[in-house]
Tab-separated table of C-alpha atoms in Angstrom:
chain	number	residue	atom	x	y	z
A	1	MET	CA	49.248	124.004	-15.190
A	2	PRO	CA	50.394	120.750	-13.255
A	3	GLU	CA	49.554	117.605	-14.373
A	4	ARG	CA	46.553	115.915	-12.192
A	5	ARG	CA	47.698	113.254	-10.170
A	6	THR	CA	45.222	111.203	-7.810
A	7	VAL	CA	46.074	108.605	-5.607
A	8	ALA	CA	43.795	106.125	-3.015
A	9	LEU	CA	44.466	105.072	-0.144
A	10	VAL	CA	43.538	101.290	0.915
A	11	THR	CA	43.567	101.134	4.426
A	12	LEU	CA	43.757	97.912	7.031
A	13	GLY	CA	44.259	96.370	9.945
A	14	CYS	CA	44.216	98.522	12.869
A	15	ALA	CA	43.757	102.404	14.135
A	16	ARG	CA	46.435	102.621	14.296
A	17	ASN	CA	47.392	102.238	10.535
A	18	GLU	CA	44.049	104.404	10.238
A	19	VAL	CA	46.189	107.161	11.436
A	20	ASP	CA	49.102	106.720	9.537
A	21	SER	CA	47.199	106.614	6.158
A	22	GLU	CA	45.831	110.143	6.914
A	23	GLU	CA	49.268	111.184	7.518
A	24	LEU	CA	49.525	109.721	4.485
A	25	ALA	CA	46.701	111.411	2.964
A	26	GLY	CA	47.587	114.976	4.521
A	27	ARG	CA	51.656	115.131	3.255
A	28	LEU	CA	50.440	114.030	-0.279
A	29	GLU	CA	47.361	116.285	-0.293
A	30	ALA	CA	50.079	119.030	0.900
A	31	ASP	CA	52.313	118.268	-2.037
A	32	GLY	CA	49.686	118.459	-4.740
A	33	TRP	CA	47.879	115.247	-5.337
A	34	GLU	CA	44.327	114.567	-5.432
A	35	LEU	CA	42.787	112.309	-3.272
A	36	VAL	CA	39.760	109.798	-4.318
A	37	GLU	CA	37.857	107.179	-2.902
A	38	ASP	CA	37.711	104.371	-5.159
A	39	ALA	CA	41.435	102.828	-6.191
A	40	GLU	CA	40.028	102.725	-9.729
A	41	ASP	CA	39.845	106.173	-10.275
A	42	ALA	CA	43.507	106.847	-9.121
A	43	ASP	CA	46.725	106.822	-10.546
A	44	VAL	CA	48.287	105.317	-7.678
A	45	ALA	CA	46.509	102.999	-5.288
A	46	VAL	CA	48.531	103.078	-2.132
A	47	VAL	CA	47.723	100.116	0.127
A	48	ASN	CA	48.121	100.339	3.936
A	49	THR	CA	49.152	96.539	5.080
A	50	CYS	CA	48.743	94.593	8.593
A	51	GLY	CA	51.988	92.370	9.359
A	52	PHE	CA	50.550	91.090	13.059
A	53	VAL	CA	48.962	87.390	12.127
A	54	GLU	CA	49.118	85.471	8.979
A	55	ALA	CA	45.234	86.051	8.492
A	56	ALA	CA	46.083	89.851	8.415
A	57	LYS	CA	49.037	89.090	6.020
A	58	LYS	CA	46.302	87.594	3.784
A	59	ASP	CA	44.508	89.983	3.229
A	60	SER	CA	46.825	92.485	2.866
A	61	VAL	CA	48.045	90.705	-0.053
A	62	ASP	CA	44.973	89.940	-1.006
A	63	ALA	CA	44.393	93.858	-1.129
A	64	LEU	CA	47.111	94.372	-3.336
A	65	LEU	CA	46.242	92.100	-5.660
A	66	GLU	CA	42.948	93.538	-6.023
A	67	ALA	CA	44.051	96.539	-6.581
A	68	ASN	CA	46.823	95.403	-9.234
A	69	ASP	CA	43.429	93.784	-10.860
A	70	LEU	CA	42.693	97.395	-11.656
A	71	LYS	CA	46.008	98.346	-13.921
A	72	GLY	CA	44.958	98.691	-17.634
A	73	HIS	CA	41.521	98.240	-17.283
A	74	GLY	CA	41.044	101.650	-15.940
A	75	ARG	CA	42.817	105.119	-14.405
A	76	THR	CA	45.017	102.765	-12.024
A	77	GLN	CA	48.776	103.190	-13.582
A	78	ALA	CA	50.192	101.936	-10.397
A	79	VAL	CA	50.096	99.617	-7.057
A	80	VAL	CA	52.401	100.383	-3.536
A	81	ALA	CA	52.727	98.707	-0.261
A	82	VAL	CA	53.173	100.455	2.909
A	83	GLY	CA	52.627	99.733	6.582
A	84	CYS	CA	53.277	97.051	8.755
A	85	MET	CA	53.872	94.191	6.225
A	86	ALA	CA	55.748	96.170	4.036
A	87	GLU	CA	57.955	97.731	6.932
A	88	ARG	CA	58.061	94.113	8.585
A	89	TYR	CA	59.425	91.841	5.125
A	90	GLY	CA	60.597	94.831	2.373
A	91	LYS	CA	62.554	93.555	-0.034
A	92	GLU	CA	61.112	89.527	0.701
A	93	LEU	CA	57.066	90.465	-0.023
A	94	ALA	CA	58.601	92.549	-3.267
A	95	GLN	CA	59.994	89.493	-4.533
A	96	ALA	CA	57.364	87.827	-3.635
A	97	LEU	CA	54.623	89.830	-4.740
A	98	PRO	CA	56.099	91.537	-8.335
A	99	GLU	CA	52.586	92.413	-8.513
A	100	ALA	CA	53.340	95.286	-6.226
A	101	ASP	CA	55.513	98.187	-8.194
A	102	GLY	CA	57.062	99.708	-4.770
A	103	VAL	CA	57.175	98.188	-1.275
A	104	LEU	CA	58.086	101.506	1.062
A	105	GLY	CA	58.690	101.134	4.597
A	106	PHE	CA	58.512	103.881	7.619
A	107	ASP	CA	61.620	105.145	6.502
A	108	ASP	CA	59.827	106.166	2.983
A	109	TYR	CA	56.804	108.369	4.532
A	110	ALA	CA	58.249	112.130	4.941
A	111	ASN	CA	59.191	111.435	1.171
A	112	ILE	CA	56.072	109.905	0.250
A	113	SER	CA	54.908	111.926	-2.966
A	114	ASP	CA	58.474	111.661	-4.174
A	115	ARG	CA	58.156	107.894	-3.655
A	116	LEU	CA	55.227	107.585	-5.806
A	117	GLN	CA	56.057	110.271	-8.802
A	118	THR	CA	59.116	108.227	-9.524
A	119	ILE	CA	57.156	104.959	-9.751
A	120	LEU	CA	53.894	106.195	-11.296
A	121	SER	CA	56.752	107.862	-13.822
A	122	GLY	CA	58.314	103.922	-14.688
A	123	GLY	CA	61.357	104.526	-12.264
A	124	ILE	CA	62.355	102.307	-9.693
A	125	HIS	CA	62.378	102.781	-5.944
A	126	ALA	CA	64.286	100.368	-4.099
A	127	SER	CA	62.756	98.237	-1.589
A	128	HIS	CA	63.799	99.037	2.092
A	129	THR	CA	65.860	96.464	4.081
A	130	PRO	CA	63.754	95.185	6.977
A	131	GLN	CA	65.553	95.930	9.857
A	132	ASP	CA	64.648	95.389	14.227
A	133	ARG	CA	63.426	99.363	15.145
A	134	ARG	CA	63.938	98.742	18.451
A	135	LYS	CA	67.957	99.209	17.802
A	136	LEU	CA	67.143	102.541	16.527
A	137	LEU	CA	66.454	103.880	19.746
A	138	PRO	CA	68.066	103.896	23.103
A	139	ILE	CA	67.433	101.969	25.549
A	140	SER	CA	66.399	103.928	28.228
A	141	PRO	CA	63.328	105.855	27.467
A	142	ALA	CA	64.354	109.124	28.727
A	143	GLU	CA	66.467	109.355	26.255
A	144	ARG	CA	64.415	109.068	23.232
A	145	GLN	CA	62.493	111.911	22.928
A	146	THR	CA	65.663	114.220	21.820
A	147	ALA	CA	67.599	110.488	20.223
A	148	GLY	CA	64.464	110.103	18.105
A	149	ALA	CA	64.441	113.223	15.969
A	150	ASP	CA	65.241	111.725	12.691
A	151	ILE	CA	63.338	108.256	13.463
A	152	ALA	CA	60.422	107.771	11.474
A	153	LEU	CA	57.761	107.177	13.742
A	154	PRO	CA	54.160	106.978	11.397
A	155	GLY	CA	51.241	108.978	13.187
A	156	HIS	CA	53.755	111.728	15.075
A	157	ALA	CA	53.818	114.106	12.503
A	158	PRO	CA	54.168	117.826	14.049
A	159	VAL	CA	51.194	119.727	14.660
A	160	ASP	CA	52.935	123.406	14.260
A	161	LEU	CA	53.450	123.472	10.768
A	162	PRO	CA	54.538	126.344	8.227
A	163	GLU	CA	51.603	128.022	6.573
A	164	GLY	CA	49.907	126.582	3.428
A	165	LEU	CA	51.439	122.988	4.290
A	166	ALA	CA	48.963	121.302	6.628
A	167	PRO	CA	45.905	120.056	4.535
A	168	ALA	CA	43.571	122.668	6.676
A	169	SER	CA	44.102	126.650	7.264
A	170	GLY	CA	44.634	127.275	10.769
A	171	PRO	CA	47.605	127.303	13.282
A	172	ARG	CA	46.655	123.872	14.706
A	173	ALA	CA	45.628	121.853	11.245
A	174	PRO	CA	48.375	118.951	11.759
A	175	LEU	CA	49.845	117.140	9.202
A	176	ARG	CA	46.650	114.679	8.411
A	177	ARG	CA	43.757	114.447	6.081
A	178	ARG	CA	40.589	112.879	7.022
A	179	LEU	CA	39.519	110.515	4.674
A	180	ASP	CA	35.813	110.231	6.182
A	181	GLY	CA	33.015	112.091	7.304
A	182	SER	CA	32.745	109.608	10.712
A	183	PRO	CA	31.965	111.767	14.107
A	184	VAL	CA	35.130	109.485	15.140
A	185	ALA	CA	38.554	109.864	14.864
A	186	SER	CA	41.417	107.824	16.148
A	187	VAL	CA	44.579	110.066	17.859
A	188	LYS	CA	48.036	108.491	18.031
A	189	LEU	CA	48.987	108.528	21.115
A	190	ALA	CA	52.534	107.155	20.968
A	191	SER	CA	54.069	104.318	19.073
A	192	GLY	CA	55.926	101.069	19.747
A	193	CYS	CA	56.210	98.383	22.513
A	194	ASP	CA	58.919	97.850	24.751
A	195	ARG	CA	56.869	94.617	26.281
A	196	ARG	CA	58.719	91.805	25.394
A	197	CYS	CA	55.404	89.364	24.771
A	198	SER	CA	57.092	85.660	23.424
A	199	PHE	CA	53.979	85.920	21.232
A	200	CYS	CA	54.094	89.225	19.398
A	201	ALA	CA	56.173	90.633	16.425
A	202	ILE	CA	55.239	94.034	16.649
A	203	PRO	CA	58.010	96.061	19.103
A	204	SER	CA	60.489	94.268	16.092
A	205	PHE	CA	59.135	96.644	13.213
A	206	ARG	CA	57.424	99.269	14.937
A	207	GLY	CA	60.062	99.818	17.492
A	208	SER	CA	61.157	100.990	21.036
A	209	PHE	CA	57.970	102.912	22.776
A	210	ILE	CA	57.836	106.921	22.119
A	211	SER	CA	55.117	108.814	23.510
A	212	ARG	CA	54.034	111.845	21.789
A	213	ARG	CA	54.237	115.616	23.406
A	214	PRO	CA	50.959	116.558	25.212
A	215	SER	CA	50.518	119.690	23.188
A	216	ASP	CA	50.691	118.134	19.942
A	217	VAL	CA	48.024	115.313	21.547
A	218	LEU	CA	46.107	118.229	22.311
A	219	ASN	CA	45.906	120.762	19.178
A	220	GLU	CA	45.455	117.307	16.862
A	221	THR	CA	42.518	116.698	18.963
A	222	ARG	CA	41.276	120.802	18.700
A	223	TRP	CA	41.565	120.636	15.120
A	224	LEU	CA	39.931	117.132	14.845
A	225	ALA	CA	37.005	119.176	16.630
A	226	GLU	CA	37.100	121.635	14.213
A	227	GLN	CA	36.389	118.843	11.071
A	228	GLY	CA	33.260	117.850	12.923
A	229	VAL	CA	34.559	115.222	15.324
A	230	LYS	CA	33.149	114.099	18.429
A	231	GLU	CA	34.812	111.712	20.135
A	232	ILE	CA	38.347	110.955	19.931
A	233	MET	CA	39.971	107.198	20.563
A	234	LEU	CA	43.731	107.287	22.420
A	235	VAL	CA	45.517	104.655	20.550
A	236	SER	CA	48.915	102.864	20.704
A	237	GLU	CA	50.511	99.829	21.221
A	238	ASN	CA	50.667	100.401	25.016
A	239	ASN	CA	48.594	103.836	26.203
A	240	THR	CA	49.774	102.973	29.899
A	241	SER	CA	53.118	103.615	29.019
A	242	TYR	CA	52.489	106.689	28.421
A	243	GLY	CA	55.076	109.079	29.554
A	244	LYS	CA	57.506	106.778	30.987
A	245	ASP	CA	59.718	108.585	28.117
A	246	LEU	CA	59.091	111.934	28.713
A	247	GLY	CA	59.775	111.702	32.764
A	248	ASP	CA	56.007	111.060	33.809
A	249	ILE	CA	54.294	107.485	34.262
A	250	ARG	CA	51.233	109.265	34.770
A	251	LEU	CA	51.142	111.943	32.110
A	252	LEU	CA	47.696	110.016	30.860
A	253	GLU	CA	45.759	110.887	34.015
A	254	SER	CA	46.493	114.306	33.321
A	255	LEU	CA	46.183	114.327	29.462
A	256	LEU	CA	42.961	113.008	29.912
A	257	PRO	CA	40.450	115.932	31.573
A	258	GLU	CA	42.139	118.561	29.484
A	259	LEU	CA	41.589	116.894	25.999
A	260	ALA	CA	37.674	116.413	27.517
A	261	GLU	CA	37.459	119.944	27.622
A	262	VAL	CA	38.070	120.593	24.118
A	263	ASP	CA	34.945	122.692	22.696
A	264	GLY	CA	32.877	120.364	20.446
A	265	ILE	CA	34.914	116.791	21.690
A	266	GLU	CA	32.270	114.613	23.938
A	267	ARG	CA	33.608	111.946	24.474
A	268	VAL	CA	37.266	110.578	24.875
A	269	ARG	CA	38.216	106.734	24.313
A	270	VAL	CA	41.429	105.123	25.668
A	271	SER	CA	42.129	101.727	23.833
A	272	TYR	CA	44.734	98.664	24.364
A	273	LEU	CA	45.665	98.750	29.130
A	274	GLN	CA	48.124	96.511	30.302
A	275	PRO	CA	46.546	95.256	33.389
A	276	ALA	CA	49.941	94.655	34.784
A	277	GLU	CA	50.422	98.673	34.404
A	278	MET	CA	46.903	99.486	35.742
A	279	ARG	CA	47.212	102.221	38.732
A	280	PRO	CA	44.566	103.349	40.636
A	281	GLY	CA	45.140	106.726	39.876
A	282	LEU	CA	44.165	106.163	35.722
A	283	ILE	CA	41.137	104.013	37.238
A	284	ASP	CA	39.778	106.768	39.230
A	285	VAL	CA	40.493	109.735	35.914
A	286	LEU	CA	38.605	107.082	33.847
A	287	THR	CA	35.891	106.123	35.795
A	288	SER	CA	35.180	110.045	36.881
A	289	THR	CA	36.389	112.254	34.203
A	290	PRO	CA	33.254	114.137	32.388
A	291	LYS	CA	33.524	113.154	28.959
A	292	VAL	CA	35.757	110.357	29.642
A	293	ALA	CA	34.639	106.889	28.659
A	294	PRO	CA	34.692	104.559	31.381
A	295	TYR	CA	35.955	102.515	28.567
A	296	PHE	CA	38.601	99.477	29.782
A	297	ASP	CA	40.289	97.518	26.593
A	298	LEU	CA	42.258	95.485	29.040
A	299	SER	CA	45.257	93.266	27.436
A	300	PHE	CA	44.879	89.969	29.245
A	301	GLN	CA	45.629	87.103	26.542
A	302	HIS	CA	45.255	84.387	28.968
A	303	SER	CA	44.601	83.415	32.884
A	304	ALA	CA	46.631	80.371	33.246
A	305	PRO	CA	49.319	81.709	35.285
A	306	GLY	CA	51.526	78.853	33.702
A	307	VAL	CA	50.845	80.199	30.253
A	308	LEU	CA	50.906	83.788	31.324
A	309	ARG	CA	54.475	83.033	32.238
A	310	ALA	CA	55.303	81.460	29.101
A	311	MET	CA	53.759	84.641	27.081
A	312	ARG	CA	56.065	86.459	29.217
A	313	ARG	CA	53.133	88.455	31.387
A	314	PHE	CA	52.187	88.882	34.468
A	315	GLY	CA	48.623	87.626	36.336
A	316	ASP	CA	46.228	85.230	36.979
A	317	THR	CA	42.001	84.970	37.182
A	318	ASP	CA	41.988	86.278	40.208
A	319	ARG	CA	44.006	89.196	40.120
A	320	PHE	CA	42.389	90.228	36.866
A	321	LEU	CA	39.197	89.543	38.494
A	322	GLU	CA	40.034	92.018	40.945
A	323	LEU	CA	41.206	94.348	39.076
A	324	LEU	CA	37.470	94.503	36.609
A	325	ASP	CA	35.880	94.507	40.726
A	326	THR	CA	38.072	97.515	41.616
A	327	ILE	CA	36.890	99.461	38.266
A	328	ARG	CA	32.895	97.943	38.721
A	329	ALA	CA	33.492	100.031	42.116
A	330	LYS	CA	34.130	103.320	40.771
A	331	ALA	CA	31.786	102.597	37.400
A	332	PRO	CA	28.617	100.075	37.902
A	333	GLN	CA	28.394	100.279	33.806
A	334	ALA	CA	32.221	100.643	32.763
A	335	GLY	CA	32.735	98.621	30.000
A	336	ALA	CA	35.484	96.006	30.058
A	337	ARG	CA	36.805	93.808	27.081
A	338	SER	CA	39.822	92.072	25.706
A	339	ASN	CA	41.536	89.538	23.886
A	340	PHE	CA	42.877	86.024	24.358
A	341	ILE	CA	45.024	83.455	22.476
A	342	VAL	CA	44.324	79.776	23.137
A	343	GLY	CA	46.055	76.389	22.464
A	344	PHE	CA	49.589	78.407	23.248
A	345	PRO	CA	52.742	75.996	23.420
A	346	GLY	CA	52.081	73.696	26.614
A	347	GLU	CA	48.470	74.770	27.423
A	348	THR	CA	47.059	71.962	29.213
A	349	GLU	CA	43.426	71.431	29.853
A	350	ASP	CA	43.537	72.724	33.138
A	351	ASP	CA	45.113	75.820	31.649
A	352	LEU	CA	42.382	76.066	29.669
A	353	ALA	CA	39.869	75.160	32.369
A	354	GLU	CA	41.665	78.307	34.188
A	355	LEU	CA	40.721	80.836	31.355
A	356	GLU	CA	37.105	79.375	30.918
A	357	ARG	CA	36.973	80.256	34.248
A	358	PHE	CA	37.953	83.950	34.250
A	359	LEU	CA	35.787	84.117	30.853
A	360	ASN	CA	32.329	82.799	33.582
A	361	GLY	CA	33.217	85.510	35.989
A	362	ALA	CA	34.883	88.644	33.835
A	363	ARG	CA	31.586	89.423	32.295
A	364	LEU	CA	33.284	91.290	29.362
A	365	ASP	CA	31.363	93.500	26.963
A	366	ALA	CA	33.563	92.074	24.501
A	367	ILE	CA	36.106	88.829	23.738
A	368	GLY	CA	38.141	87.987	21.007
A	369	VAL	CA	39.204	85.060	20.762
A	370	PHE	CA	42.412	83.745	18.474
A	371	GLY	CA	44.435	80.369	17.797
A	372	TYR	CA	48.025	80.412	18.205
A	373	SER	CA	50.280	80.241	15.055
A	374	ASP	CA	53.647	80.524	15.203
A	375	GLU	CA	54.895	84.545	14.329
A	376	GLU	CA	58.510	84.347	12.771
A	377	GLY	CA	61.311	85.508	14.795
A	378	THR	CA	59.154	85.618	17.896
A	379	GLU	CA	60.165	83.590	20.893
A	380	ALA	CA	57.229	81.480	21.024
A	381	ALA	CA	57.500	80.258	17.748
A	382	THR	CA	61.077	78.488	18.759
A	383	TYR	CA	58.925	76.825	22.400
A	384	GLU	CA	58.637	72.844	22.254
A	385	ASN	CA	55.192	71.352	22.977
A	386	LYS	CA	53.301	73.101	20.486
A	387	LEU	CA	49.763	71.570	20.287
A	388	HIS	CA	48.725	70.148	16.774
A	389	GLU	CA	46.884	72.539	14.830
A	390	ASP	CA	43.789	70.040	15.359
A	391	VAL	CA	43.801	71.085	18.953
A	392	VAL	CA	44.239	74.724	18.367
A	393	ALA	CA	41.348	74.645	15.999
A	394	GLU	CA	38.988	72.613	18.676
A	395	ARG	CA	40.027	74.899	21.722
A	396	LEU	CA	39.278	78.319	19.872
A	397	ALA	CA	35.528	76.773	18.313
A	398	ARG	CA	35.277	75.665	21.739
A	399	VAL	CA	36.239	79.195	23.778
A	400	SER	CA	34.864	81.071	20.728
A	401	ARG	CA	31.293	79.497	21.585
A	402	LEU	CA	31.769	80.028	25.112
A	403	ALA	CA	32.718	83.827	24.641
A	404	GLU	CA	29.818	84.319	22.220
A	405	GLU	CA	27.389	82.895	24.978
A	406	LEU	CA	28.671	84.876	27.414
A	407	VAL	CA	29.025	88.676	25.800
A	408	SER	CA	25.108	87.629	24.675
A	409	GLN	CA	24.422	86.885	28.628
A	410	ARG	CA	26.399	90.728	29.427
A	411	ALA	CA	23.982	92.649	26.951
A	412	GLU	CA	21.246	91.282	28.255
A	413	GLU	CA	22.440	92.563	31.869
A	414	ARG	CA	22.309	95.847	30.464
A	415	VAL	CA	18.746	95.484	29.656
A	416	GLY	CA	17.022	98.721	31.096
A	417	GLU	CA	20.155	101.059	31.808
A	418	THR	CA	20.040	104.434	29.908
A	419	LEU	CA	22.476	105.047	28.212
A	420	GLN	CA	24.451	108.300	25.994
A	421	VAL	CA	24.257	107.118	22.826
A	422	LEU	CA	26.772	108.484	19.541
A	423	VAL	CA	24.836	107.987	16.113
A	424	GLU	CA	26.987	107.214	13.687
A	425	SER	CA	24.760	106.426	10.756
A	426	VAL	CA	21.298	106.712	10.244
A	427	ASP	CA	19.311	105.283	7.240
A	428	GLY	CA	15.666	105.336	5.660
A	429	GLU	CA	15.851	101.311	5.203
A	430	ASP	CA	18.574	99.704	7.656
A	431	GLY	CA	17.154	102.519	10.844
A	432	ALA	CA	19.414	104.304	13.139
A	433	TYR	CA	22.736	103.060	15.116
A	434	GLY	CA	25.339	104.300	17.614
A	435	ARG	CA	27.938	103.129	20.206
A	436	ALA	CA	27.902	103.894	23.782
A	437	ALA	CA	30.470	104.449	25.907
A	438	HIS	CA	31.151	101.011	26.330
A	439	GLN	CA	31.213	99.665	22.579
A	440	ALA	CA	34.573	101.055	20.449
A	441	PRO	CA	33.976	101.460	16.757
A	442	GLU	CA	35.094	98.079	14.919
A	443	THR	CA	35.964	96.178	17.691
A	444	ASP	CA	32.557	95.742	19.893
A	445	GLY	CA	29.385	95.949	19.501
A	446	GLN	CA	26.706	98.583	18.441
A	447	VAL	CA	23.118	99.997	19.458
A	448	LEU	CA	20.055	100.014	17.639
A	449	PHE	CA	17.836	102.568	17.936
A	450	THR	CA	14.134	101.849	17.568
A	451	SER	CA	13.006	104.682	15.944
A	452	SER	CA	15.352	106.987	13.792
A	453	GLU	CA	12.870	110.265	13.895
A	454	GLY	CA	15.168	113.292	14.483
A	455	LEU	CA	18.312	111.550	14.905
A	456	ARG	CA	21.173	112.307	13.270
A	457	VAL	CA	24.753	111.606	12.477
A	458	GLY	CA	26.544	112.960	15.302
A	459	HIS	CA	23.982	113.510	17.797
A	460	MET	CA	24.776	112.189	20.859
A	461	VAL	CA	21.474	110.708	22.166
A	462	GLU	CA	20.090	109.478	25.610
A	463	ALA	CA	18.484	106.417	25.308
A	464	LYS	CA	17.107	103.246	27.537
A	465	VAL	CA	18.014	99.875	26.471
A	466	VAL	CA	14.789	97.407	25.787
A	467	GLY	CA	16.581	94.517	24.216
A	468	THR	CA	19.378	92.889	22.363
A	469	GLU	CA	20.566	91.326	19.110
A	470	GLY	CA	23.846	88.794	20.586
A	471	VAL	CA	26.143	91.450	21.482
A	472	ASP	CA	24.117	94.615	20.057
A	473	LEU	CA	21.991	96.232	22.164
A	474	VAL	CA	17.919	97.678	21.143
A	475	ALA	CA	17.776	100.932	22.732
A	476	GLU	CA	14.913	103.765	22.473
A	477	PRO	CA	15.639	107.305	22.246
A	478	LEU	CA	14.542	109.372	25.337
A	479	GLY	CA	14.084	112.353	23.276
A	480	GLY	CA	17.005	114.470	24.907
A	481	SER	CA	20.417	114.638	21.909
A	482	THR	CA	23.378	116.840	21.719
A	483	VAL	CA	23.282	118.511	18.379
A	484	CYS	CA	27.300	117.349	17.319
A	485	THR	CA	27.616	118.592	13.899
A	486	GLU	CA	27.491	121.970	11.801
A	487	GLU	CA	25.113	120.393	9.696
A	488	ALA	CA	22.704	119.518	12.069
A	489	ALA	CA	23.300	122.961	13.638
A	490	ARG	CA	22.228	124.325	10.660
């Protein structure tokens, strides 16, 4: 009988990392590893790190150190770093953090079982040497689908696998293993990014943009529906570019209705849209297709033209407001959210006032505000006219206060609306809560039910908004619901 090997995956960062962790879990389970929830119960703790901004990198290091503290006090024998921070820094991270027994890059994912076994057995696997992953694929998007066959693309594992390899039976099972029982799951639509925003390092370690085949996205969605998932969220670095390397930049418009028709799926959500790439046809599909959420996660970042140009982005306050007006003319209840950077090099008081003008007019449901800080390897890190950190901190606090006030006001505007809410938690002490179409997991607010009677996780419930708690809505269930889990059906 083979020796029992246990592994725990600790995931930090964005929804894309969550997909990558579930692919790693699928690979490990297919090779005989037993997946456990807590690191203290695992022979190997694998920490899927985030390498986006300093705060996220600190969280990743803290998680690695916390897992390392378990060694010698329980079952844990090894701690391994994977993910964006591991890919971005490689050997440098290994030298700076000797507590990690291994630092594995994306190229190690296909052989993750062998890598962990080597480390668990006391061997040493050399940390990878970081490289600019944009150089691994052709400049021309049309040439990437064939040229990228041997390039590691986390979250792009094939769906049509040999019998017995996938973590679940059936011809549609992807190389993926769910790590929780949530009725919501992310699906990787693409990886990488071709934009060259001056503040962002992601393309250098995630690579150039490459789309997944529509058939893989569809089949994975079908498999997730078989696992009880009711809402899928399409994730990538830039969903509006989907299909450009497949010869059809409008491929998302045709894929969304197909996903919405998958048996068992109640809601399809699209994240991360570029305002400069929004097309009338895409807006039409997002606002008129049954089961597709009229949800617009628009990456504005700023609205002052000078700051946007320095960021190597496009648009301005009036064009952005016009885009939002176009969306709401088609779907008045549509949700809209965005993130913004304040204190960018050269940002003036007039620029900040222009951003505040946009925020006051935009009526966004959720707003994320970040203070600028240099990111190694980015163009903006070389800019002059850097603002003093005290000025950045003051502007961050000022815009954050405004954002908090505005999203609370926007929530109050929804009082009286009737929403379709996916129930995500029912607890005897804490009550029940879920999310409406304008609320994405983790990043936005939620709906708090006035009563949990008759509610179960996975139900899609009609509810009327009767109050607010900051950005969150308080809603009264109206009695009608769709049973969305096998357990509830029984």
